[in-house]
Amino acid sequence: MHEIICPHCGKAFKIDEAGYADILKQVRDGDFEKQLHERLELAERDKRNAVELAQAKAAGELQKAAAAKDGEIQELKAKLEAGDVARKLAVSEALSAVERERDALANALEKAKQDKQAAEELAEARHVGELQRGAAAKDAEIQELKARLDAIEVAKKLAIAEAVSTVEKERDQLKSGLERTELEKQLAEKSLKDKYETQIKDRDDAIERLRDMKARLSTKMVGETLEQHCETEFNRIRSMAFPRAYFEKDNDARTGSKGDYIFRDTDEAGTEIVSIMFEMKNENDRTATKNKNEDFLKELDKDRTEKGCEYAVLVSLLEPDNELYNAGIVDVFHRYPKMYVVRPQFFLPIITLLRNAAMNSLKYKSELALVRAQNIDITKFETELETFKAAFGRNYDLAHGHFQKAIAEIDKSIDHLQKTKDALMGTDRNLRLANDKAQDVTIKKLTRGNPTMAAKFAELKKPGLFDAE
């Protein structure tokens, strides 16, 4: 609130900020318009004076510039006249120098012609001498080249004769070598033929001995002899070919049946390479009737499955006249998987073949076992990863909800603070305007146009008015 004293009645009264500001505005606007009008008139007078001064100054500078140009033109004319005289003198001197140089060049040209003629005569004489010397040198070089050509022809004939002799020697050597190779071939063919004839004869003798032995043995003796034969043959090479192999009779009859022999071989790490169930059958195992190999395949497959063997092999002397079984190793996969029928002479070869084949696949078996173990680890890892992802997702959802709530609260706080800030800024702006208006208020402005108030303030300024106090 502001307290104002009336200049007419001397009564004091109070007004609010708005009223006080309105009074100040009225006082200031009138004074401002008057001052602005006075300043515009003063500025207009200053402008006219400046224009007149600039015009006078420009006229004086133009006169000075014209006088300077006239002096410069006179000076250039004088220099031009002096230049014409100097140019004429220079032309005269240049012509004299050119004429002297022309005479000197003419004399030098005449002398050069004389020197050239003398030099040409001397050069011609020298050239004739050089041609004569060159011709002699060419003749000598031609004679030398002819001699070299004759020597080359002689050397060529000698080289041809020597090459022909060498080729004839090589031809004779190849011919004798070919004859020797042909003879060696014939001898090798004869030796190979004799070797195979001997092997065939030995095999025929062995077959005959076996047939004779079977004919002279009883049923029990023939069966035991075949098993003993196979076991003896295997033990003979066990230490060299199968040092870690297991080859024993199958004595486990808990399932109701059993095979004759089980073969298992392992590597250094104990991993099984191959396993074979063996069954030995001969012609005299059934005395009443003659059996076939197929009669024992089903039981052999059952024994192989119950004892966990990979392969099954029937070592048989049955059907001695059957060309299929007499030809060698017979694969009966069309009846039962991984099953073979062999004669006793192929007992060891079938073990070797199956074991070598298994050795080739052992690497893949090991890799397969490793892959399976890795798959188990990967499955376990994926399960743990899914569990972790589910737990992480739940925690993320909870954290995200709390985060969104916090963001909403922060936004509300920001809105509230922004409103508070705007209110404070408005208050500050009003206070600044009020302060500017208060600072702009003076006694002179308040009493302008108000002689009563001016007289009152003048009395207050008289000296000694408040001395008694």
XYZ file of C-alpha atoms in Angstrom:
469
model
C 0.000 0.000 0.000
C 1.164 3.555 -0.752
C 0.174 6.792 1.091
C -0.655 9.827 -1.107
C -1.371 13.421 0.173
C -3.893 15.486 -1.786
C -2.353 18.831 -2.902
C -5.698 20.631 -2.611
C -7.036 19.593 0.770
C -3.871 18.195 2.335
C -5.635 14.980 3.234
C -3.612 11.736 3.147
C -5.078 8.565 1.654
C -3.748 5.079 0.781
C -3.960 3.258 -2.556
C -2.968 -0.282 -3.626
C -0.300 -1.251 -6.088
C -2.599 -1.165 -9.097
C -3.887 2.302 -8.340
C -0.397 3.603 -7.597
C 0.891 2.132 -10.849
C -1.980 3.725 -12.764
C -1.217 7.155 -11.280
C 2.467 6.780 -12.142
C 1.564 5.744 -15.667
C -0.636 8.792 -16.170
C 2.052 11.141 -14.907
C 4.827 9.439 -16.853
C 2.864 9.174 -20.147
C 2.142 12.918 -20.314
C 5.712 13.905 -19.501
C 7.056 11.254 -21.831
C 5.010 12.529 -24.785
C 6.230 16.088 -24.197
C 9.881 15.044 -23.866
C 9.581 12.836 -26.953
C 8.143 15.755 -28.985
C 10.943 18.084 -27.837
C 13.628 15.497 -28.648
C 12.172 14.845 -32.107
C 12.243 18.609 -32.916
C 15.823 18.832 -31.649
C 16.810 15.788 -33.713
C 15.200 17.309 -36.805
C 17.168 20.561 -36.357
C 20.402 18.577 -35.855
C 19.661 16.621 -39.004
C 19.160 19.784 -41.130
C 22.353 21.329 -39.745
C 24.309 18.133 -40.450
C 22.994 17.976 -44.018
C 23.918 21.611 -44.726
C 27.383 21.094 -43.218
C 27.917 17.914 -45.244
C 26.868 19.706 -48.440
C 29.272 22.577 -47.817
C 32.070 20.166 -46.976
C 31.419 18.105 -50.088
C 31.476 21.235 -52.300
C 34.827 22.270 -50.866
C 36.284 18.789 -51.363
C 35.045 18.706 -54.971
C 36.763 22.034 -55.685
C 39.999 20.765 -54.157
C 39.784 17.547 -56.168
C 39.197 19.470 -59.419
C 42.227 21.683 -58.779
C 44.366 18.607 -58.007
C 43.235 16.915 -61.221
C 44.079 20.001 -63.293
C 47.621 20.080 -61.821
C 48.047 16.342 -62.448
C 46.935 16.781 -66.107
C 49.511 19.560 -66.680
C 52.241 17.404 -65.121
C 51.357 14.427 -67.317
C 51.434 16.599 -70.453
C 54.956 17.790 -69.595
C 56.095 14.221 -68.976
C 54.565 13.099 -72.281
C 56.481 15.753 -74.246
C 59.732 14.825 -72.512
C 59.028 11.152 -73.267
C 58.643 11.837 -77.013
C 62.090 13.454 -77.143
C 63.671 10.580 -75.212
C 61.943 8.028 -77.479
C 63.339 9.677 -80.605
C 66.874 9.621 -79.155
C 66.500 5.958 -78.141
C 65.300 4.996 -81.638
C 68.265 6.708 -83.215
C 70.709 4.942 -80.867
C 68.987 1.575 -81.410
C 69.233 1.909 -85.210
C 72.927 2.696 -84.974
C 73.512 -0.355 -82.737
C 71.510 -2.614 -85.066
C 73.491 -1.471 -88.095
C 76.770 -2.180 -86.295
C 75.527 -5.626 -85.243
C 74.367 -6.330 -88.822
C 77.818 -5.555 -90.234
C 79.469 -7.769 -87.595
C 77.098 -10.656 -88.369
C 77.763 -10.307 -92.102
C 81.500 -10.558 -91.533
C 81.049 -13.537 -89.205
C 78.814 -15.264 -91.788
C 81.410 -14.880 -94.518
C 84.111 -16.289 -92.275
C 81.862 -19.180 -91.295
C 81.270 -20.038 -94.955
C 85.011 -20.162 -95.568
C 85.579 -22.325 -92.478
C 82.740 -24.664 -93.510
C 84.196 -25.160 -96.993
C 87.617 -25.973 -95.570
C 86.071 -28.340 -93.028
C 84.023 -30.095 -95.727
C 87.134 -30.674 -97.826
C 88.998 -32.041 -94.778
C 86.049 -34.213 -93.752
C 85.713 -35.644 -97.260
C 89.371 -36.628 -97.251
C 88.992 -38.235 -93.803
C 85.797 -40.051 -94.894
C 87.508 -41.588 -97.924
C 90.278 -42.909 -95.649
C 87.793 -44.282 -93.127
C 85.805 -46.026 -95.875
C 88.925 -47.697 -97.142
C 89.853 -48.842 -93.627
C 86.248 -50.020 -93.003
C 86.205 -52.015 -96.228
C 89.436 -53.777 -95.241
C 88.005 -54.550 -91.777
C 84.775 -55.897 -93.322
C 86.748 -58.173 -95.657
C 88.712 -59.552 -92.719
C 85.488 -60.066 -90.704
C 83.884 -61.878 -93.647
C 86.848 -64.230 -93.914
C 86.681 -64.905 -90.182
C 82.923 -65.640 -90.314
C 83.464 -68.038 -93.242
C 86.076 -69.906 -91.211
C 83.716 -70.099 -88.216
C 80.872 -71.349 -90.450
C 83.090 -74.119 -91.800
C 84.052 -75.100 -88.232
C 80.369 -75.137 -87.186
C 79.476 -77.406 -90.137
C 82.190 -79.846 -89.133
C 81.081 -79.790 -85.458
C 77.459 -80.290 -86.548
C 78.349 -83.370 -88.575
C 80.342 -84.780 -85.623
C 77.424 -84.104 -83.204
C 74.944 -85.805 -85.559
C 77.173 -88.848 -85.846
C 77.610 -89.008 -82.054
C 73.844 -88.584 -81.448
C 73.058 -91.374 -83.929
C 75.545 -93.632 -82.173
C 74.002 -92.822 -78.752
C 70.469 -93.507 -80.018
C 71.549 -96.826 -81.499
C 73.115 -97.805 -78.177
C 69.944 -96.851 -76.266
C 67.855 -98.786 -78.791
C 69.968 -101.897 -78.291
C 69.767 -101.487 -74.475
C 65.963 -101.087 -74.575
C 65.649 -104.086 -76.831
C 67.691 -106.265 -74.495
C 65.782 -104.875 -71.460
C 62.461 -105.646 -73.153
C 63.558 -109.205 -73.842
C 64.711 -109.550 -70.221
C 61.385 -108.122 -68.936
C 59.426 -110.530 -71.106
C 61.431 -113.441 -69.745
C 60.920 -112.245 -66.147
C 57.189 -111.914 -66.828
C 56.976 -115.449 -68.107
C 58.919 -116.723 -65.099
C 56.663 -114.733 -62.694
C 53.524 -116.072 -64.371
C 54.834 -119.599 -64.125
C 55.815 -119.085 -60.466
C 52.423 -117.582 -59.632
C 50.629 -120.395 -61.426
C 52.643 -122.979 -59.548
C 51.958 -121.177 -56.255
C 48.190 -121.096 -56.789
C 48.151 -124.676 -57.983
C 49.992 -125.647 -54.804
C 47.532 -123.660 -52.647
C 44.565 -125.220 -54.436
C 46.056 -128.654 -53.955
C 46.686 -127.925 -50.242
C 43.116 -126.715 -49.825
C 41.739 -129.754 -51.581
C 43.879 -131.950 -49.350
C 42.634 -130.127 -46.241
C 39.024 -130.501 -47.365
C 39.602 -134.146 -48.020
C 41.195 -134.615 -44.595
C 38.274 -132.836 -42.922
C 35.780 -134.963 -44.769
C 37.682 -138.063 -43.858
C 37.931 -136.899 -40.231
C 34.197 -136.190 -40.067
C 33.425 -139.546 -41.553
C 35.480 -141.284 -38.865
C 34.281 -139.245 -35.842
C 31.133 -139.649 -33.791
C 28.524 -136.869 -33.398
C 29.873 -135.585 -30.053
C 33.503 -135.765 -31.133
C 32.839 -133.767 -34.340
C 31.102 -130.920 -32.451
C 33.752 -130.650 -29.771
C 36.505 -130.854 -32.358
C 35.064 -127.879 -34.352
C 34.825 -125.713 -31.232
C 38.323 -126.722 -30.111
C 39.619 -126.031 -33.597
C 38.208 -122.479 -33.599
C 39.444 -121.779 -30.080
C 42.910 -123.092 -30.903
C 43.086 -121.018 -34.080
C 42.090 -117.870 -32.188
C 44.515 -118.439 -29.286
C 47.296 -118.957 -31.788
C 47.042 -115.315 -32.948
C 45.493 -113.739 -29.845
C 48.719 -112.182 -28.468
C 49.659 -110.624 -31.806
C 46.319 -109.592 -33.346
C 43.896 -109.290 -30.401
C 45.871 -108.577 -27.188
C 42.879 -106.995 -25.372
C 40.178 -109.297 -26.785
C 37.786 -111.545 -24.808
C 36.994 -114.918 -26.406
C 35.340 -117.440 -24.099
C 32.539 -119.974 -24.132
C 29.061 -118.679 -23.351
C 28.110 -120.456 -20.121
C 25.239 -118.116 -19.139
C 22.014 -120.035 -19.698
C 19.790 -117.980 -17.405
C 17.607 -116.870 -20.318
C 16.979 -120.465 -21.408
C 19.537 -120.645 -24.223
C 23.145 -119.824 -24.897
C 25.579 -119.568 -27.767
C 28.930 -121.284 -28.101
C 31.470 -118.434 -27.906
C 31.426 -114.665 -27.287
C 34.099 -112.386 -28.746
C 34.587 -108.813 -27.465
C 37.436 -106.417 -28.256
C 38.114 -103.007 -26.655
C 40.541 -100.150 -27.168
C 43.051 -98.798 -24.646
C 40.381 -96.603 -23.037
C 38.106 -99.601 -22.476
C 35.613 -98.617 -25.180
C 34.129 -101.651 -26.906
C 35.200 -101.905 -30.545
C 33.189 -104.943 -31.652
C 31.303 -107.921 -30.122
C 30.362 -111.200 -31.857
C 28.176 -114.137 -30.822
C 29.503 -117.407 -32.354
C 27.592 -120.632 -32.920
C 29.428 -123.761 -34.228
C 27.387 -126.372 -36.139
C 28.429 -129.497 -38.058
C 26.874 -132.154 -40.174
C 26.582 -134.748 -37.446
C 24.893 -132.592 -34.749
C 21.594 -134.247 -35.658
C 21.902 -137.875 -36.520
C 18.290 -138.542 -37.324
C 17.801 -135.874 -40.000
C 19.973 -133.505 -42.007
C 19.673 -129.872 -40.844
C 20.172 -126.647 -42.766
C 22.001 -123.486 -41.729
C 18.758 -121.491 -41.701
C 17.402 -123.730 -38.929
C 19.812 -122.130 -36.421
C 19.684 -118.456 -37.468
C 16.651 -117.488 -35.350
C 18.110 -118.975 -32.143
C 21.472 -117.351 -32.874
C 19.839 -113.933 -33.306
C 18.024 -114.388 -30.000
C 21.278 -115.304 -28.199
C 23.042 -112.334 -29.787
C 20.314 -109.940 -28.586
C 20.158 -111.341 -25.033
C 23.957 -111.179 -24.591
C 24.218 -107.667 -26.084
C 26.475 -108.590 -29.019
C 26.606 -106.476 -32.175
C 27.250 -109.274 -34.702
C 26.290 -112.943 -34.979
C 28.323 -115.579 -36.878
C 27.390 -119.189 -37.583
C 30.497 -121.342 -38.186
C 28.972 -124.268 -40.025
C 29.882 -127.532 -41.707
C 26.251 -128.142 -42.643
C 25.163 -128.416 -46.258
C 28.621 -129.388 -47.514
C 27.469 -129.438 -51.154
C 25.849 -125.968 -51.073
C 27.843 -123.718 -53.457
C 26.620 -120.555 -51.717
C 28.209 -121.449 -48.368
C 31.260 -123.056 -49.949
C 32.062 -119.832 -51.858
C 33.153 -117.952 -48.717
C 31.576 -115.531 -46.206
C 27.782 -115.325 -46.642
C 25.898 -112.269 -45.381
C 22.336 -113.209 -44.342
C 21.233 -109.632 -43.585
C 18.016 -110.262 -45.541
C 16.963 -112.572 -42.706
C 18.661 -111.057 -39.660
C 20.786 -107.881 -39.397
C 24.560 -108.164 -38.956
C 24.602 -111.969 -39.267
C 27.018 -114.131 -41.299
C 27.467 -117.836 -42.111
C 31.053 -119.042 -42.698
C 33.038 -122.231 -43.084
C 35.734 -122.984 -40.441
C 38.573 -121.725 -42.703
C 36.941 -118.254 -42.648
C 36.621 -118.123 -38.846
C 39.641 -115.858 -38.305
C 39.062 -113.724 -41.460
C 35.497 -112.855 -40.384
C 36.756 -111.723 -36.957
C 39.474 -109.627 -38.596
C 37.082 -108.074 -41.128
C 34.458 -107.159 -38.556
C 37.041 -105.836 -36.117
C 38.775 -103.696 -38.785
C 35.432 -102.354 -39.968
C 34.543 -101.489 -36.383
C 37.932 -99.813 -35.926
C 37.123 -97.512 -38.844
C 33.833 -96.576 -37.224
C 35.291 -96.306 -33.696
C 36.231 -92.702 -34.295
C 32.648 -91.915 -35.280
C 31.324 -93.844 -32.287
C 33.548 -91.797 -29.976
C 32.463 -88.593 -31.673
C 28.828 -89.704 -31.445
C 29.202 -90.382 -27.722
C 30.858 -86.978 -27.317
C 28.066 -85.309 -29.291
C 25.462 -87.050 -27.164
C 27.218 -85.874 -23.999
C 27.423 -82.374 -25.461
C 23.739 -82.523 -26.393
C 22.927 -83.453 -22.820
C 25.048 -80.519 -21.606
C 23.427 -78.213 -24.176
C 19.935 -79.401 -23.180
C 20.772 -78.810 -19.530
C 22.252 -75.418 -20.363
C 19.185 -74.477 -22.435
C 16.892 -75.555 -19.586
C 18.870 -73.477 -17.089
C 18.923 -70.605 -19.573
C 15.148 -70.758 -20.022
C 14.695 -70.849 -16.239
C 16.995 -67.858 -15.863
C 15.202 -66.024 -18.675
C 11.790 -66.669 -17.059
C 12.997 -65.481 -13.633
C 14.746 -62.510 -15.188
C 11.578 -61.675 -17.150
C 9.459 -61.702 -13.985
C 11.979 -59.510 -12.163
C 12.137 -57.217 -15.187
C 8.334 -56.879 -15.295
C 8.240 -56.007 -11.576
C 11.113 -53.545 -11.916
C 9.524 -52.061 -15.039
C 6.233 -51.518 -13.186
C 7.995 -49.785 -10.286
C 10.017 -47.759 -12.771
C 6.899 -46.591 -14.597
C 5.276 -45.621 -11.291
C 8.403 -43.678 -10.297
C 8.413 -41.952 -13.715
C 4.752 -40.973 -13.290
C 5.447 -39.559 -9.825
C 8.462 -37.660 -11.178
C 6.314 -36.247 -14.001
C 3.731 -35.094 -11.444
C 6.478 -33.486 -9.345
C 7.898 -31.826 -12.463
C 4.467 -30.423 -13.387
C 3.992 -29.115 -9.847
C 7.468 -27.568 -9.756
C 6.924 -26.048 -13.204
C 3.714 -24.401 -12.031
C 5.478 -23.134 -8.888
C 8.332 -21.861 -11.062
C 5.914 -20.055 -13.403
C 4.186 -18.433 -10.408
C 7.510 -17.284 -8.943
C 8.653 -15.989 -12.314
C 5.394 -14.005 -12.648
C 5.855 -12.567 -9.155
C 9.462 -11.644 -9.911
C 8.431 -9.993 -13.166
C 5.717 -7.929 -11.413
C 8.129 -6.920 -8.643
C 10.717 -5.845 -11.217
C 8.131 -3.771 -13.080
C 6.959 -2.211 -9.843
C 10.540 -1.439 -8.827
C 11.241 0.119 -12.223
C 8.152 2.268 -11.901
C 9.063 3.278 -8.348
C 12.605 4.161 -9.385
C 11.236 6.280 -12.208
C 9.029 8.366 -9.848
C 10.508 11.800 -8.925
C 9.078 14.879 -7.174
C 9.488 16.859 -10.338
C 7.394 14.375 -12.317
C 4.766 14.187 -9.577
C 4.398 17.958 -9.294
C 4.587 18.731 -13.026
C 1.294 20.428 -13.949
C 0.321 20.623 -10.268
C 1.370 24.047 -8.831
C -0.105 23.300 -5.406
C 2.032 20.204 -4.892
C 5.040 22.044 -6.292
C 4.544 24.832 -3.737
C 4.220 22.329 -0.907
C 7.437 20.559 -1.812
C 9.175 23.875 -2.252
C 8.219 24.895 1.288
C 9.599 21.589 2.563
C 12.934 22.411 0.963
C 13.226 25.846 2.660
C 16.110 25.938 5.148
C 15.345 26.030 8.867
C 11.917 24.566 8.511
C 12.781 21.572 10.650
C 15.554 23.182 12.717
C 13.339 23.483 15.807
C 12.838 19.835 15.793
